[in-house]
Amino acid sequence: MMSDFDHRRLDEVFHSRIRLAIVAALVPVEELDFVSLRDLVGATDGNMSTHTKRLEEASYVEVRKRFVDRKPSTSYALTEKGRKAFASYIEELGRFIR
Amino acid sequence: MDQETTPQDDLAFIRKMMDGSRALIKNDGREFLAIGLTCVLGTLLSYAFAYAGAAAFIPWIWALFIAGIAGTEFVLARSKKARPKSAAESYIGAAWLAAVVAGGAILGGGALAGKMDLSLGMGVTSAFVGVGYAFTAYASRSIILGVLSIFWWIGALILPGIGGYGAPAGLAALTFCLEVVPGIVLALRSRRTENDE
């Protein structure tokens, strides 16, 4: 049976499994530190840096840097634009399933 | 996507990620215990000072305790032990701030106008704590917190009717039952979860 699901309507930022995982993990929280996010997603440090950079460029994710016990700490938070893009992506997937 | 997946796979994967991150949001009862124990101690000290005829020291006791809580929260928020927060917690924080400011304005205004006695003040405090609990219950979809907010409002109905120094003691008992006890339960549950992990 033919479906009206058109993959071109899906946001290409989410075409990467790691980027999708990062954004999904950030949805329920205000922000998440690099280590927790990396462990949750199950990616390497290098992969994480590449994909968070891509999400940052798309303005979907905001990077927050601060010092904790005099050591630099990096956290990530979803922007309003990222939240809306993720909601649209879910809606598109849901439309196909229905 | 990187590999061939169906939309169902994607949704299941997304749900798994969201559940994983949600599991990091733990309420270890720290705030409940800190605020609850401080309020119980502050109320009992207020009772003791008022009983000893040294009521002038009471505002200073509270100022010291509130500064202590704010300082502890500030340090913990910047320590490496700071836990991830849910997006709803920002709104809960704003709701509590609004409840504290509104309650403080009524208590302060009433005290300045000389129309606020000890019993009424304790009732007003209980009413606004109930408001804070109700907002938290709504934002966090917690039935238990909703029930606790109703008990705070029952306290607000009863406390103004208690004369003399009974109202601060009543508020202390209420704070112990509705703030400290849930805090202990959350702390024990959090410790048990950590041990299981």
PDB file of C-alpha atoms in Angstrom, chain A residues 19-91:
ATOM      1  CA  ARG A  19      21.283  14.397  16.930  1.00  0.00           C
ATOM      2  CA  LEU A  20      17.777  13.030  17.385  1.00  0.00           C
ATOM      3  CA  ALA A  21      18.893  11.328  20.617  1.00  0.00           C
ATOM      4  CA  ILE A  22      20.507  14.536  21.935  1.00  0.00           C
ATOM      5  CA  VAL A  23      17.395  16.619  21.314  1.00  0.00           C
ATOM      6  CA  ALA A  24      15.031  13.934  22.709  1.00  0.00           C
ATOM      7  CA  ALA A  25      17.161  13.679  25.861  1.00  0.00           C
ATOM      8  CA  LEU A  26      17.053  17.459  26.331  1.00  0.00           C
ATOM      9  CA  VAL A  27      13.258  17.756  26.019  1.00  0.00           C
ATOM     10  CA  PRO A  28      12.291  16.831  29.617  1.00  0.00           C
ATOM     11  CA  VAL A  29      15.117  18.766  31.300  1.00  0.00           C
ATOM     12  CA  GLU A  30      16.082  22.392  31.653  1.00  0.00           C
ATOM     13  CA  GLU A  31      19.696  21.542  30.819  1.00  0.00           C
ATOM     14  CA  LEU A  32      22.048  18.551  30.905  1.00  0.00           C
ATOM     15  CA  ASP A  33      25.797  18.416  31.401  1.00  0.00           C
ATOM     16  CA  PHE A  34      28.051  17.011  28.672  1.00  0.00           C
ATOM     17  CA  VAL A  35      28.941  13.780  30.505  1.00  0.00           C
ATOM     18  CA  SER A  36      25.336  12.862  31.414  1.00  0.00           C
ATOM     19  CA  LEU A  37      24.202  13.618  27.867  1.00  0.00           C
ATOM     20  CA  ARG A  38      27.055  11.641  26.305  1.00  0.00           C
ATOM     21  CA  ASP A  39      26.378   8.614  28.541  1.00  0.00           C
ATOM     22  CA  LEU A  40      22.662   8.768  27.802  1.00  0.00           C
ATOM     23  CA  VAL A  41      23.162   9.006  24.054  1.00  0.00           C
ATOM     24  CA  GLY A  42      25.979   6.443  24.096  1.00  0.00           C
ATOM     25  CA  ALA A  43      28.255   8.415  21.766  1.00  0.00           C
ATOM     26  CA  THR A  44      31.977   9.179  21.858  1.00  0.00           C
ATOM     27  CA  ASP A  45      33.288  12.604  22.909  1.00  0.00           C
ATOM     28  CA  GLY A  46      34.230  13.372  19.296  1.00  0.00           C
ATOM     29  CA  ASN A  47      30.833  12.402  17.927  1.00  0.00           C
ATOM     30  CA  MET A  48      29.096  14.417  20.614  1.00  0.00           C
ATOM     31  CA  SER A  49      31.119  17.528  19.793  1.00  0.00           C
ATOM     32  CA  THR A  50      30.394  17.227  16.062  1.00  0.00           C
ATOM     33  CA  HIS A  51      26.657  16.735  16.492  1.00  0.00           C
ATOM     34  CA  THR A  52      26.113  19.299  19.235  1.00  0.00           C
ATOM     35  CA  LYS A  53      27.964  21.796  17.023  1.00  0.00           C
ATOM     36  CA  ARG A  54      25.546  21.018  14.172  1.00  0.00           C
ATOM     37  CA  LEU A  55      22.577  21.485  16.529  1.00  0.00           C
ATOM     38  CA  GLU A  56      24.074  24.715  17.797  1.00  0.00           C
ATOM     39  CA  GLU A  57      24.468  25.985  14.221  1.00  0.00           C
ATOM     40  CA  ALA A  58      20.788  25.219  13.594  1.00  0.00           C
ATOM     41  CA  SER A  59      19.992  27.190  16.804  1.00  0.00           C
ATOM     42  CA  TYR A  60      18.263  24.114  18.231  1.00  0.00           C
ATOM     43  CA  VAL A  61      20.615  23.780  21.179  1.00  0.00           C
ATOM     44  CA  GLU A  62      22.249  26.353  23.428  1.00  0.00           C
ATOM     45  CA  VAL A  63      25.635  25.719  25.031  1.00  0.00           C
ATOM     46  CA  ARG A  64      26.139  26.918  28.600  1.00  0.00           C
ATOM     47  CA  LYS A  65      29.693  27.072  29.931  1.00  0.00           C
ATOM     48  CA  ARG A  66      30.528  27.709  33.567  1.00  0.00           C
ATOM     49  CA  PHE A  67      33.082  26.777  36.199  1.00  0.00           C
ATOM     50  CA  VAL A  68      32.266  24.110  38.787  1.00  0.00           C
ATOM     51  CA  ASP A  69      34.882  23.679  41.519  1.00  0.00           C
ATOM     52  CA  ARG A  70      37.270  25.725  39.336  1.00  0.00           C
ATOM     53  CA  LYS A  71      36.885  23.274  36.451  1.00  0.00           C
ATOM     54  CA  PRO A  72      35.102  24.175  33.204  1.00  0.00           C
ATOM     55  CA  SER A  73      31.720  22.506  32.807  1.00  0.00           C
ATOM     56  CA  THR A  74      29.602  22.452  29.650  1.00  0.00           C
ATOM     57  CA  SER A  75      25.846  21.972  29.648  1.00  0.00           C
ATOM     58  CA  TYR A  76      23.324  21.887  26.844  1.00  0.00           C
ATOM     59  CA  ALA A  77      19.771  23.192  26.732  1.00  0.00           C
ATOM     60  CA  LEU A  78      17.104  23.062  24.058  1.00  0.00           C
ATOM     61  CA  THR A  79      16.137  26.430  22.549  1.00  0.00           C
ATOM     62  CA  GLU A  80      12.548  27.416  21.770  1.00  0.00           C
ATOM     63  CA  LYS A  81      13.315  26.893  18.069  1.00  0.00           C
ATOM     64  CA  GLY A  82      14.675  23.404  18.811  1.00  0.00           C
ATOM     65  CA  ARG A  83      11.638  22.514  20.898  1.00  0.00           C
ATOM     66  CA  LYS A  84       9.280  23.592  18.075  1.00  0.00           C
ATOM     67  CA  ALA A  85      11.296  21.721  15.439  1.00  0.00           C
ATOM     68  CA  PHE A  86      11.248  18.569  17.562  1.00  0.00           C
ATOM     69  CA  ALA A  87       7.468  18.870  18.098  1.00  0.00           C
ATOM     70  CA  SER A  88       6.956  19.217  14.317  1.00  0.00           C
ATOM     71  CA  TYR A  89       9.158  16.178  13.714  1.00  0.00           C
ATOM     72  CA  ILE A  90       7.133  14.076  16.173  1.00  0.00           C
ATOM     73  CA  GLU A  91       3.911  15.319  14.584  1.00  0.00           C
TER      74      GLU A  91
END
